[in-house]
Amino acid sequence: MSRIEQLLSQMTLTEKLGQLTMTASGYAVTGPIIVGDSTDSIKDGSVGNLLNMVGPGPTHEMQKIAVEQTRLGIPLLIGLDIIHGHRILFPLPIAEAASFDPRLWERTAREAAKEGAADGLAMTFAPMLDVSRDPRWGRTAEGGGEDGWLNSRIAEAKVRGFQGDDLSSKDALAACAKHFAAYGPVNAGREYAPVDISERTLREVHLPPFEAAVKAGVETIMPAFTDLNGIPMTAHVPLLRDYLRSELGFDGVLVSDYNAIGELIKHGVAADLVEAATLALKAGVDIDMMADAYRKGLPVALERGLVTMDEIDACVRRVLRLKEKLGLFDDPYRRGSTPEAPQALVDRRALAREVATRSVVMLKNEHDTLPLPASTQRIAVIGPLADAAYDMCGCWWAAGEHEPNTTVLAGLRAALPAAQIEHAAGVPILEDERSGIAAAAALVDNANAVVLCIGEGVRQSGEAASRAYPELAAHQRALAQAVFERASARGVPVIVVLFSGRPLVIPELDAKADAILAAWFLGTEAGHAIADLISGKASPSGRTPMTWPRALGQVPIFFGQRPSGRPMNADDFYTSKYLDVSNEPLYAFGHGLGYGRFAYSDLRVIPERVTENDTIRVTVDLVNEGKRAAEETVFLFMRDKIASVARPLLELRGFTKIALQPGERGSVEIEVAASDLRFLDAGLKPVFEKGEVEILVGPSAEREKLLVQTVRLV
């Protein structure tokens, strides 16, 4: 008999339900604490999993209670939200997605896992794989943007990075793909609101990232808080049990979101905790996080015959198997037993700086304003985010809340020690206080250049941070206007460094700024990374993973829309358009400038006749016609021109990078499996349909900038 089966045979109902319970924990002066409970619950086996405890001392103390003071000695599973780094913070996921670099995505997850495991943790509630096409939604910051294919590639990289080659290793964490599924298209972009989308959109856009995570071996998955077409995900039998378990073969642990089982009552599908616990268990949810529904509800449900012991045992078995895979039975103190070498911290900060530099998107650079010329000796650094160390971390800072983050002001002073740099905030980030605007704008008079740092504050993106108006606050717009007017009168260029966890609606900034850097929130090394770009030490290479609207009324806006029977025609009134704004976004998906200027030519696609088992090889030539070395991201899209089901105008199917010196020529090749050209037919079954397919290659999703070749599927 295996260890797991032997334990199951010995466990009481209380001990079984303890393995299905996860509760928040902390550490006070008096010792370890558990929210709404005590460590006695660990001793009697009624709590088997913890979240939010950090540090080898506290975590080992808790493990010691579980292993040495309980009847069966089952170790605890301890997890934390490690979303974009643990103590050393990397850029927000939406920012990191802008790097379009799977190597970096995996490396940051690997380093975060090492750091989290060194703090005694064995699980992270990441990656978030929710596709977002609505910048009003605050959790846009935590994901990879608008495209399901892109999020699938992120899923693979993050699962590999967090879990490593050996899950039992002392530096591996169990990853958790969340939030399954279709949390992103909440109604009106409002957090926790219902979701109502078609089955086609669900299967073509929102499920693929989770399928990719399962194929990559993700150990846990978290259902979303939200409902989907009337069924809350925490109780969604068709998707959790039938799709995940049966169709995809996922045999890992399903862990509820925070109090989500209890919230089935407010959803209106359960009358009490007994019914809520029954629904979640029947759907296959293994761990109840913070609702206490399983401990309180399942004994009653068992007595009433609503659930069976076999159903409970199946969940317990999966939880115990995860603990075994993590090596917790063999050595519960393995994680956090060996302090990291000092050099690890140095290397991690260097990586954070590299990733931050590669995540910034240069949205505009009129007249080659950037990089600043070496002759620039007087710089005015203005704005509430110029010296805002705390805000650089972005949402979900894990254990890094009190770690030092480099500000833009500090970064520029370090990068340009000979320059005279003056600073004024002008206005607060959030409070509508404008008394400092005049003094801040006056700094322009003595400057060769202005760096204007504005945007969202750290708590304006992330969970529960939806915004009906994702734009600059009115007092920040007033500051920007004052700076632009002063700078225009004196011929001083203004570089806007824009901080946000999402695309913002900024047509006025685009019209008036000389250069704009979308800095998102870059983490620990934010200021150094931005200074590297402004000074020219590095060339911007980020590309936006979401379309930026020019007006809020365009939302949701994304490149993968299907065609209309009446596409926009300026000469025909009765076509698909707005009366008051262009259809086109302010910045397309994939938009981003660098300090080079790339020209594309000679697109080659082989074979021209493609069978389902073929590999399509796409090659294109590039030349850097600019004056500086730079890196280009090359995107490959496809377009099925005539199909039995109308297909999107563009579908992303590949990307790669090339770095070239001024005047240098090169070529890139992208391979696409022909099977990736399949789509879901009218019955939502995958089909490889004969006909012509366009292969489009270029710098972004702007159709007019793409080279096109046609292949025939046979």
mmCIF file of N, CA and C in Angstrom, residues 352-465:
data_model
loop_
_atom_site.group_PDB
_atom_site.id
_atom_site.type_symbol
_atom_site.label_atom_id
_atom_site.label_comp_id
_atom_site.label_asym_id
_atom_site.label_seq_id
_atom_site.Cartn_x
_atom_site.Cartn_y
_atom_site.Cartn_z
ATOM 1 N N ALA A 352 16.482 41.857 -12.872
ATOM 2 C CA ALA A 352 15.332 42.753 -12.748
ATOM 3 C C ALA A 352 15.532 44.011 -13.588
ATOM 4 N N ARG A 353 16.753 44.512 -13.615
ATOM 5 C CA ARG A 353 17.046 45.708 -14.406
ATOM 6 C C ARG A 353 16.945 45.406 -15.901
ATOM 7 N N GLU A 354 17.474 44.262 -16.303
ATOM 8 C CA GLU A 354 17.409 43.889 -17.716
ATOM 9 C C GLU A 354 15.969 43.729 -18.180
ATOM 10 N N VAL A 355 15.170 43.012 -17.391
ATOM 11 C CA VAL A 355 13.790 42.765 -17.788
ATOM 12 C C VAL A 355 12.994 44.067 -17.790
ATOM 13 N N ALA A 356 13.242 44.912 -16.789
ATOM 14 C CA ALA A 356 12.544 46.193 -16.748
ATOM 15 C C ALA A 356 12.875 47.035 -17.978
ATOM 16 N N THR A 357 14.126 47.060 -18.356
ATOM 17 C CA THR A 357 14.544 47.829 -19.529
ATOM 18 C C THR A 357 13.858 47.323 -20.789
ATOM 19 N N ARG A 358 13.702 46.005 -20.883
ATOM 20 C CA ARG A 358 13.127 45.403 -22.086
ATOM 21 C C ARG A 358 11.599 45.409 -22.072
ATOM 22 N N SER A 359 10.994 45.831 -20.949
ATOM 23 C CA SER A 359 9.545 45.845 -20.841
ATOM 24 C C SER A 359 8.933 47.201 -21.159
ATOM 25 N N VAL A 360 9.748 48.241 -21.122
ATOM 26 C CA VAL A 360 9.242 49.590 -21.422
ATOM 27 C C VAL A 360 8.901 49.685 -22.909
ATOM 28 N N VAL A 361 7.776 50.307 -23.205
ATOM 29 C CA VAL A 361 7.363 50.518 -24.595
ATOM 30 C C VAL A 361 7.468 52.009 -24.914
ATOM 31 N N MET A 362 8.277 52.321 -25.910
ATOM 32 C CA MET A 362 8.340 53.715 -26.361
ATOM 33 C C MET A 362 7.199 53.927 -27.350
ATOM 34 N N LEU A 363 6.179 54.647 -26.883
ATOM 35 C CA LEU A 363 4.979 54.851 -27.696
ATOM 36 C C LEU A 363 5.181 55.930 -28.750
ATOM 37 N N LYS A 364 6.019 56.909 -28.436
ATOM 38 C CA LYS A 364 6.228 58.032 -29.349
ATOM 39 C C LYS A 364 7.639 58.558 -29.163
ATOM 40 N N ASN A 365 8.250 59.022 -30.249
ATOM 41 C CA ASN A 365 9.586 59.634 -30.164
ATOM 42 C C ASN A 365 9.764 60.615 -31.320
ATOM 43 N N GLU A 366 9.051 61.725 -31.213
ATOM 44 C CA GLU A 366 9.054 62.735 -32.268
ATOM 45 C C GLU A 366 10.433 63.381 -32.388
ATOM 46 N N HIS A 367 10.904 63.510 -33.617
ATOM 47 C CA HIS A 367 12.170 64.195 -33.911
ATOM 48 C C HIS A 367 13.350 63.587 -33.144
ATOM 49 N N ASP A 368 13.286 62.296 -32.900
ATOM 50 C CA ASP A 368 14.373 61.604 -32.189
ATOM 51 C C ASP A 368 14.738 62.315 -30.886
ATOM 52 N N THR A 369 13.697 62.666 -30.141
ATOM 53 C CA THR A 369 13.918 63.321 -28.841
ATOM 54 C C THR A 369 14.755 62.447 -27.926
ATOM 55 N N LEU A 370 14.490 61.190 -27.942
ATOM 56 C CA LEU A 370 15.262 60.225 -27.161
ATOM 57 C C LEU A 370 16.174 59.428 -28.076
ATOM 58 N N PRO A 371 17.335 58.996 -27.556
ATOM 59 C CA PRO A 371 17.845 59.296 -26.213
ATOM 60 C C PRO A 371 18.280 60.752 -26.099
ATOM 61 N N LEU A 372 18.336 61.225 -24.867
ATOM 62 C CA LEU A 372 18.765 62.609 -24.666
ATOM 63 C C LEU A 372 20.196 62.791 -25.171
ATOM 64 N N PRO A 373 20.462 63.849 -25.879
ATOM 65 C CA PRO A 373 21.841 64.108 -26.326
ATOM 66 C C PRO A 373 22.785 64.260 -25.135
ATOM 67 N N ALA A 374 24.031 63.912 -25.352
ATOM 68 C CA ALA A 374 25.029 64.028 -24.280
ATOM 69 C C ALA A 374 25.177 65.467 -23.809
ATOM 70 N N SER A 375 24.779 66.420 -24.653
ATOM 71 C CA SER A 375 24.906 67.834 -24.302
ATOM 72 C C SER A 375 23.812 68.311 -23.350
ATOM 73 N N THR A 376 22.853 67.439 -23.061
ATOM 74 C CA THR A 376 21.757 67.827 -22.164
ATOM 75 C C THR A 376 22.281 67.914 -20.737
ATOM 76 N N GLN A 377 22.417 69.101 -20.234
ATOM 77 C CA GLN A 377 23.027 69.306 -18.920
ATOM 78 C C GLN A 377 22.024 69.693 -17.833
ATOM 79 N N ARG A 378 20.854 70.165 -18.237
ATOM 80 C CA ARG A 378 19.874 70.605 -17.244
ATOM 81 C C ARG A 378 18.547 69.911 -17.517
ATOM 82 N N ILE A 379 18.135 69.102 -16.570
ATOM 83 C CA ILE A 379 16.919 68.297 -16.745
ATOM 84 C C ILE A 379 15.955 68.603 -15.608
ATOM 85 N N ALA A 380 14.720 68.895 -15.966
ATOM 86 C CA ALA A 380 13.656 69.065 -14.976
ATOM 87 C C ALA A 380 12.872 67.758 -14.889
ATOM 88 N N VAL A 381 12.890 67.135 -13.727
ATOM 89 C CA VAL A 381 12.146 65.883 -13.505
ATOM 90 C C VAL A 381 10.915 66.245 -12.686
ATOM 91 N N ILE A 382 9.778 66.180 -13.332
ATOM 92 C CA ILE A 382 8.539 66.720 -12.763
ATOM 93 C C ILE A 382 7.483 65.606 -12.683
ATOM 94 N N GLY A 383 6.647 65.697 -11.675
ATOM 95 C CA GLY A 383 5.504 64.794 -11.593
ATOM 96 C C GLY A 383 5.471 63.981 -10.313
ATOM 97 N N PRO A 384 4.294 63.533 -9.919
ATOM 98 C CA PRO A 384 4.131 62.835 -8.642
ATOM 99 C C PRO A 384 4.755 61.450 -8.610
ATOM 100 N N LEU A 385 5.088 60.898 -9.768
ATOM 101 C CA LEU A 385 5.674 59.560 -9.811
ATOM 102 C C LEU A 385 7.172 59.586 -10.073
ATOM 103 N N ALA A 386 7.757 60.761 -10.050
ATOM 104 C CA ALA A 386 9.197 60.874 -10.310
ATOM 105 C C ALA A 386 10.030 60.337 -9.161
ATOM 106 N N ASP A 387 9.535 60.509 -7.948
ATOM 107 C CA ASP A 387 10.300 60.087 -6.774
ATOM 108 C C ASP A 387 9.416 59.243 -5.851
ATOM 109 N N ALA A 388 8.632 58.372 -6.451
ATOM 110 C CA ALA A 388 7.647 57.566 -5.724
ATOM 111 C C ALA A 388 8.133 56.128 -5.632
ATOM 112 N N ALA A 389 9.032 55.876 -4.696
ATOM 113 C CA ALA A 389 9.651 54.545 -4.593
ATOM 114 C C ALA A 389 8.621 53.453 -4.357
ATOM 115 N N TYR A 390 7.689 53.709 -3.452
ATOM 116 C CA TYR A 390 6.692 52.685 -3.118
ATOM 117 C C TYR A 390 5.878 52.283 -4.338
ATOM 118 N N ASP A 391 5.509 53.258 -5.168
ATOM 119 C CA ASP A 391 4.638 52.973 -6.308
ATOM 120 C C ASP A 391 5.331 52.210 -7.425
ATOM 121 N N MET A 392 6.645 52.186 -7.428
ATOM 122 C CA MET A 392 7.351 51.482 -8.490
ATOM 123 C C MET A 392 7.099 49.981 -8.466
ATOM 124 N N CYS A 393 6.707 49.457 -7.301
ATOM 125 C CA CYS A 393 6.552 48.005 -7.201
ATOM 126 C C CYS A 393 5.341 47.507 -7.971
ATOM 127 N N GLY A 394 4.284 48.333 -8.104
ATOM 128 C CA GLY A 394 3.069 47.853 -8.733
ATOM 129 C C GLY A 394 2.289 46.962 -7.780
ATOM 130 N N CYS A 395 1.126 46.515 -8.233
ATOM 131 C CA CYS A 395 0.273 45.690 -7.374
ATOM 132 C C CYS A 395 0.902 44.315 -7.138
ATOM 133 N N TRP A 396 0.440 43.632 -6.091
ATOM 134 C CA TRP A 396 0.901 42.285 -5.744
ATOM 135 C C TRP A 396 2.413 42.246 -5.559
ATOM 136 N N TRP A 397 2.859 42.876 -4.484
ATOM 137 C CA TRP A 397 4.301 42.985 -4.244
ATOM 138 C C TRP A 397 4.847 41.847 -3.398
ATOM 139 N N ALA A 398 4.029 40.841 -3.084
ATOM 140 C CA ALA A 398 4.476 39.657 -2.344
ATOM 141 C C ALA A 398 5.214 40.068 -1.071
ATOM 142 N N ALA A 399 6.463 39.624 -0.921
ATOM 143 C CA ALA A 399 7.235 39.981 0.270
ATOM 144 C C ALA A 399 8.118 41.192 0.013
ATOM 145 N N GLY A 400 7.905 41.861 -1.129
ATOM 146 C CA GLY A 400 8.784 42.966 -1.506
ATOM 147 C C GLY A 400 8.271 44.339 -1.158
ATOM 148 N N GLU A 401 7.200 44.409 -0.344
ATOM 149 C CA GLU A 401 6.585 45.705 -0.058
ATOM 150 C C GLU A 401 7.575 46.694 0.546
ATOM 151 N N HIS A 402 8.433 46.230 1.408
ATOM 152 C CA HIS A 402 9.345 47.134 2.102
ATOM 153 C C HIS A 402 10.769 47.078 1.550
ATOM 154 N N GLU A 403 10.954 46.403 0.434
ATOM 155 C CA GLU A 403 12.258 46.389 -0.202
ATOM 156 C C GLU A 403 12.460 47.708 -0.954
ATOM 157 N N PRO A 404 13.681 48.192 -1.065
ATOM 158 C CA PRO A 404 13.904 49.482 -1.738
ATOM 159 C C PRO A 404 13.721 49.377 -3.246
ATOM 160 N N ASN A 405 12.917 50.288 -3.803
ATOM 161 C CA ASN A 405 12.755 50.388 -5.248
ATOM 162 C C ASN A 405 13.426 51.668 -5.725
ATOM 163 N N THR A 406 14.102 51.599 -6.860
ATOM 164 C CA THR A 406 14.786 52.769 -7.403
ATOM 165 C C THR A 406 13.800 53.652 -8.149
ATOM 166 N N THR A 407 13.771 54.930 -7.827
ATOM 167 C CA THR A 407 12.867 55.864 -8.488
ATOM 168 C C THR A 407 13.491 56.407 -9.768
ATOM 169 N N VAL A 408 12.668 57.050 -10.584
ATOM 170 C CA VAL A 408 13.167 57.675 -11.808
ATOM 171 C C VAL A 408 14.185 58.755 -11.467
ATOM 172 N N LEU A 409 13.886 59.556 -10.458
ATOM 173 C CA LEU A 409 14.804 60.624 -10.060
ATOM 174 C C LEU A 409 16.161 60.059 -9.649
ATOM 175 N N ALA A 410 16.148 59.026 -8.822
ATOM 176 C CA ALA A 410 17.410 58.417 -8.384
ATOM 177 C C ALA A 410 18.137 57.770 -9.550
ATOM 178 N N GLY A 411 17.390 57.139 -10.433
ATOM 179 C CA GLY A 411 18.016 56.492 -11.585
ATOM 180 C C GLY A 411 18.692 57.483 -12.508
ATOM 181 N N LEU A 412 18.027 58.597 -12.772
ATOM 182 C CA LEU A 412 18.616 59.612 -13.645
ATOM 183 C C LEU A 412 19.836 60.252 -13.010
ATOM 184 N N ARG A 413 19.783 60.512 -11.726
ATOM 185 C CA ARG A 413 20.948 61.103 -11.063
ATOM 186 C C ARG A 413 22.141 60.158 -11.073
ATOM 187 N N ALA A 414 21.872 58.862 -10.984
ATOM 188 C CA ALA A 414 22.970 57.895 -11.044
ATOM 189 C C ALA A 414 23.521 57.760 -12.457
ATOM 190 N N ALA A 415 22.628 57.807 -13.452
ATOM 191 C CA ALA A 415 23.048 57.612 -14.841
ATOM 192 C C ALA A 415 23.693 58.852 -15.438
ATOM 193 N N LEU A 416 23.281 60.036 -14.949
ATOM 194 C CA LEU A 416 23.773 61.299 -15.515
ATOM 195 C C LEU A 416 24.345 62.178 -14.401
ATOM 196 N N PRO A 417 25.454 61.751 -13.805
ATOM 197 C CA PRO A 417 25.983 62.476 -12.637
ATOM 198 C C PRO A 417 26.430 63.897 -12.953
ATOM 199 N N ALA A 418 26.743 64.162 -14.206
ATOM 200 C CA ALA A 418 27.224 65.505 -14.551
ATOM 201 C C ALA A 418 26.088 66.480 -14.823
ATOM 202 N N ALA A 419 24.882 65.966 -14.968
ATOM 203 C CA ALA A 419 23.749 66.823 -15.301
ATOM 204 C C ALA A 419 23.194 67.500 -14.050
ATOM 205 N N GLN A 420 22.665 68.692 -14.243
ATOM 206 C CA GLN A 420 21.961 69.394 -13.172
ATOM 207 C C GLN A 420 20.501 68.969 -13.241
ATOM 208 N N ILE A 421 20.035 68.224 -12.247
ATOM 209 C CA ILE A 421 18.684 67.671 -12.263
ATOM 210 C C ILE A 421 17.876 68.299 -11.132
ATOM 211 N N GLU A 422 16.804 69.003 -11.513
ATOM 212 C CA GLU A 422 15.908 69.592 -10.533
ATOM 213 C C GLU A 422 14.595 68.817 -10.527
ATOM 214 N N HIS A 423 13.955 68.797 -9.362
ATOM 215 C CA HIS A 423 12.760 67.964 -9.233
ATOM 216 C C HIS A 423 11.648 68.697 -8.494
ATOM 217 N N ALA A 424 10.432 68.476 -8.961
ATOM 218 C CA ALA A 424 9.236 68.924 -8.240
ATOM 219 C C ALA A 424 8.099 67.979 -8.585
ATOM 220 N N ALA A 425 7.341 67.565 -7.570
ATOM 221 C CA ALA A 425 6.209 66.662 -7.813
ATOM 222 C C ALA A 425 5.074 67.398 -8.507
ATOM 223 N N GLY A 426 4.837 68.641 -8.138
ATOM 224 C CA GLY A 426 3.768 69.417 -8.766
ATOM 225 C C GLY A 426 2.407 69.134 -8.180
ATOM 226 N N VAL A 427 2.004 67.864 -8.182
ATOM 227 C CA VAL A 427 0.715 67.429 -7.636
ATOM 228 C C VAL A 427 0.907 66.073 -6.972
ATOM 229 N N PRO A 428 0.002 65.683 -6.069
ATOM 230 C CA PRO A 428 0.036 64.313 -5.545
ATOM 231 C C PRO A 428 -0.422 63.329 -6.629
ATOM 232 N N ILE A 429 -0.241 62.052 -6.361
ATOM 233 C CA ILE A 429 -0.688 61.044 -7.319
ATOM 234 C C ILE A 429 -2.207 60.990 -7.382
ATOM 235 N N LEU A 430 -2.855 60.954 -6.225
ATOM 236 C CA LEU A 430 -4.302 60.750 -6.182
ATOM 237 C C LEU A 430 -5.077 61.997 -5.762
ATOM 238 N N GLU A 431 -4.625 62.691 -4.748
ATOM 239 C CA GLU A 431 -5.376 63.817 -4.210
ATOM 240 C C GLU A 431 -5.394 64.978 -5.201
ATOM 241 N N ASP A 432 -6.570 65.574 -5.370
ATOM 242 C CA ASP A 432 -6.709 66.700 -6.302
ATOM 243 C C ASP A 432 -6.251 67.994 -5.628
ATOM 244 N N GLU A 433 -4.950 68.159 -5.573
ATOM 245 C CA GLU A 433 -4.312 69.328 -4.956
ATOM 246 C C GLU A 433 -3.375 69.931 -5.999
ATOM 247 N N ARG A 434 -3.636 71.198 -6.386
ATOM 248 C CA ARG A 434 -2.946 71.785 -7.538
ATOM 249 C C ARG A 434 -2.047 72.973 -7.180
ATOM 250 N N SER A 435 -1.833 73.214 -5.912
ATOM 251 C CA SER A 435 -1.088 74.403 -5.523
ATOM 252 C C SER A 435 0.375 74.360 -5.946
ATOM 253 N N GLY A 436 0.898 73.175 -6.230
ATOM 254 C CA GLY A 436 2.304 73.068 -6.596
ATOM 255 C C GLY A 436 2.569 73.096 -8.090
ATOM 256 N N ILE A 437 1.531 73.253 -8.895
ATOM 257 C CA ILE A 437 1.708 73.180 -10.353
ATOM 258 C C ILE A 437 2.591 74.312 -10.879
ATOM 259 N N ALA A 438 2.335 75.523 -10.445
ATOM 260 C CA ALA A 438 3.092 76.669 -10.982
ATOM 261 C C ALA A 438 4.581 76.543 -10.702
ATOM 262 N N ALA A 439 4.924 76.141 -9.485
ATOM 263 C CA ALA A 439 6.342 76.006 -9.139
ATOM 264 C C ALA A 439 6.999 74.886 -9.924
ATOM 265 N N ALA A 440 6.268 73.803 -10.120
ATOM 266 C CA ALA A 440 6.825 72.687 -10.886
ATOM 267 C C ALA A 440 7.044 73.092 -12.339
ATOM 268 N N ALA A 441 6.051 73.757 -12.936
ATOM 269 C CA ALA A 441 6.176 74.178 -14.338
ATOM 270 C C ALA A 441 7.308 75.186 -14.516
ATOM 271 N N ALA A 442 7.588 75.957 -13.482
ATOM 272 C CA ALA A 442 8.662 76.957 -13.570
ATOM 273 C C ALA A 442 10.031 76.323 -13.750
ATOM 274 N N LEU A 443 10.179 75.046 -13.371
ATOM 275 C CA LEU A 443 11.461 74.369 -13.560
ATOM 276 C C LEU A 443 11.819 74.233 -15.037
ATOM 277 N N VAL A 444 10.803 74.311 -15.889
ATOM 278 C CA VAL A 444 11.045 74.192 -17.328
ATOM 279 C C VAL A 444 11.967 75.311 -17.819
ATOM 280 N N ASP A 445 11.860 76.477 -17.191
ATOM 281 C CA ASP A 445 12.594 77.654 -17.668
ATOM 282 C C ASP A 445 14.106 77.446 -17.687
ATOM 283 N N ASN A 446 14.616 76.614 -16.782
ATOM 284 C CA ASN A 446 16.067 76.427 -16.673
ATOM 285 C C ASN A 446 16.495 75.055 -17.176
ATOM 286 N N ALA A 447 15.660 74.415 -18.003
ATOM 287 C CA ALA A 447 15.937 73.033 -18.411
ATOM 288 C C ALA A 447 16.198 72.920 -19.907
ATOM 289 N N ASN A 448 17.050 71.945 -20.251
ATOM 290 C CA ASN A 448 17.227 71.549 -21.658
ATOM 291 C C ASN A 448 16.219 70.480 -22.054
ATOM 292 N N ALA A 449 15.677 69.790 -21.056
ATOM 293 C CA ALA A 449 14.703 68.728 -21.312
ATOM 294 C C ALA A 449 13.875 68.516 -20.051
ATOM 295 N N VAL A 450 12.649 68.048 -20.250
ATOM 296 C CA VAL A 450 11.746 67.752 -19.135
ATOM 297 C C VAL A 450 11.392 66.270 -19.171
ATOM 298 N N VAL A 451 11.490 65.631 -18.014
ATOM 299 C CA VAL A 451 11.005 64.262 -17.852
ATOM 300 C C VAL A 451 9.788 64.353 -16.941
ATOM 301 N N LEU A 452 8.614 64.101 -17.504
ATOM 302 C CA LEU A 452 7.346 64.260 -16.801
ATOM 303 C C LEU A 452 6.809 62.881 -16.408
ATOM 304 N N CYS A 453 6.786 62.604 -15.111
ATOM 305 C CA CYS A 453 6.437 61.271 -14.600
ATOM 306 C C CYS A 453 5.030 61.296 -14.019
ATOM 307 N N ILE A 454 4.085 60.735 -14.751
ATOM 308 C CA ILE A 454 2.676 60.796 -14.373
ATOM 309 C C ILE A 454 2.024 59.443 -14.625
ATOM 310 N N GLY A 455 0.774 59.303 -14.167
ATOM 311 C CA GLY A 455 0.055 58.065 -14.405
ATOM 312 C C GLY A 455 -0.689 57.587 -13.183
ATOM 313 N N GLU A 456 -0.881 56.280 -13.122
ATOM 314 C CA GLU A 456 -1.594 55.666 -12.009
ATOM 315 C C GLU A 456 -0.682 55.484 -10.806
ATOM 316 N N GLY A 457 -1.298 55.410 -9.638
ATOM 317 C CA GLY A 457 -0.583 55.011 -8.436
ATOM 318 C C GLY A 457 -0.643 53.507 -8.276
ATOM 319 N N VAL A 458 0.140 53.007 -7.334
ATOM 320 C CA VAL A 458 0.285 51.568 -7.180
ATOM 321 C C VAL A 458 -1.043 50.879 -6.904
ATOM 322 N N ARG A 459 -1.972 51.548 -6.197
ATOM 323 C CA ARG A 459 -3.231 50.902 -5.832
ATOM 324 C C ARG A 459 -4.348 51.181 -6.828
ATOM 325 N N GLN A 460 -4.008 51.757 -7.962
ATOM 326 C CA GLN A 460 -5.017 52.011 -8.986
ATOM 327 C C GLN A 460 -5.065 50.927 -10.052
ATOM 328 N N SER A 461 -4.297 49.872 -9.853
ATOM 329 C CA SER A 461 -4.409 48.714 -10.737
ATOM 330 C C SER A 461 -4.306 47.467 -9.879
ATOM 331 N N GLY A 462 -4.745 46.347 -10.436
ATOM 332 C CA GLY A 462 -4.768 45.109 -9.672
ATOM 333 C C GLY A 462 -6.169 44.755 -9.243
ATOM 334 N N GLU A 463 -6.279 43.803 -8.314
ATOM 335 C CA GLU A 463 -7.587 43.331 -7.872
ATOM 336 C C GLU A 463 -8.385 44.460 -7.223
ATOM 337 N N ALA A 464 -9.691 44.482 -7.531
ATOM 338 C CA ALA A 464 -10.618 45.474 -6.981
ATOM 339 C C ALA A 464 -10.228 46.893 -7.373
ATOM 340 N N ALA A 465 -9.536 47.066 -8.493
ATOM 341 C CA ALA A 465 -9.090 48.383 -8.940
ATOM 342 C C ALA A 465 -9.587 48.673 -10.353
#
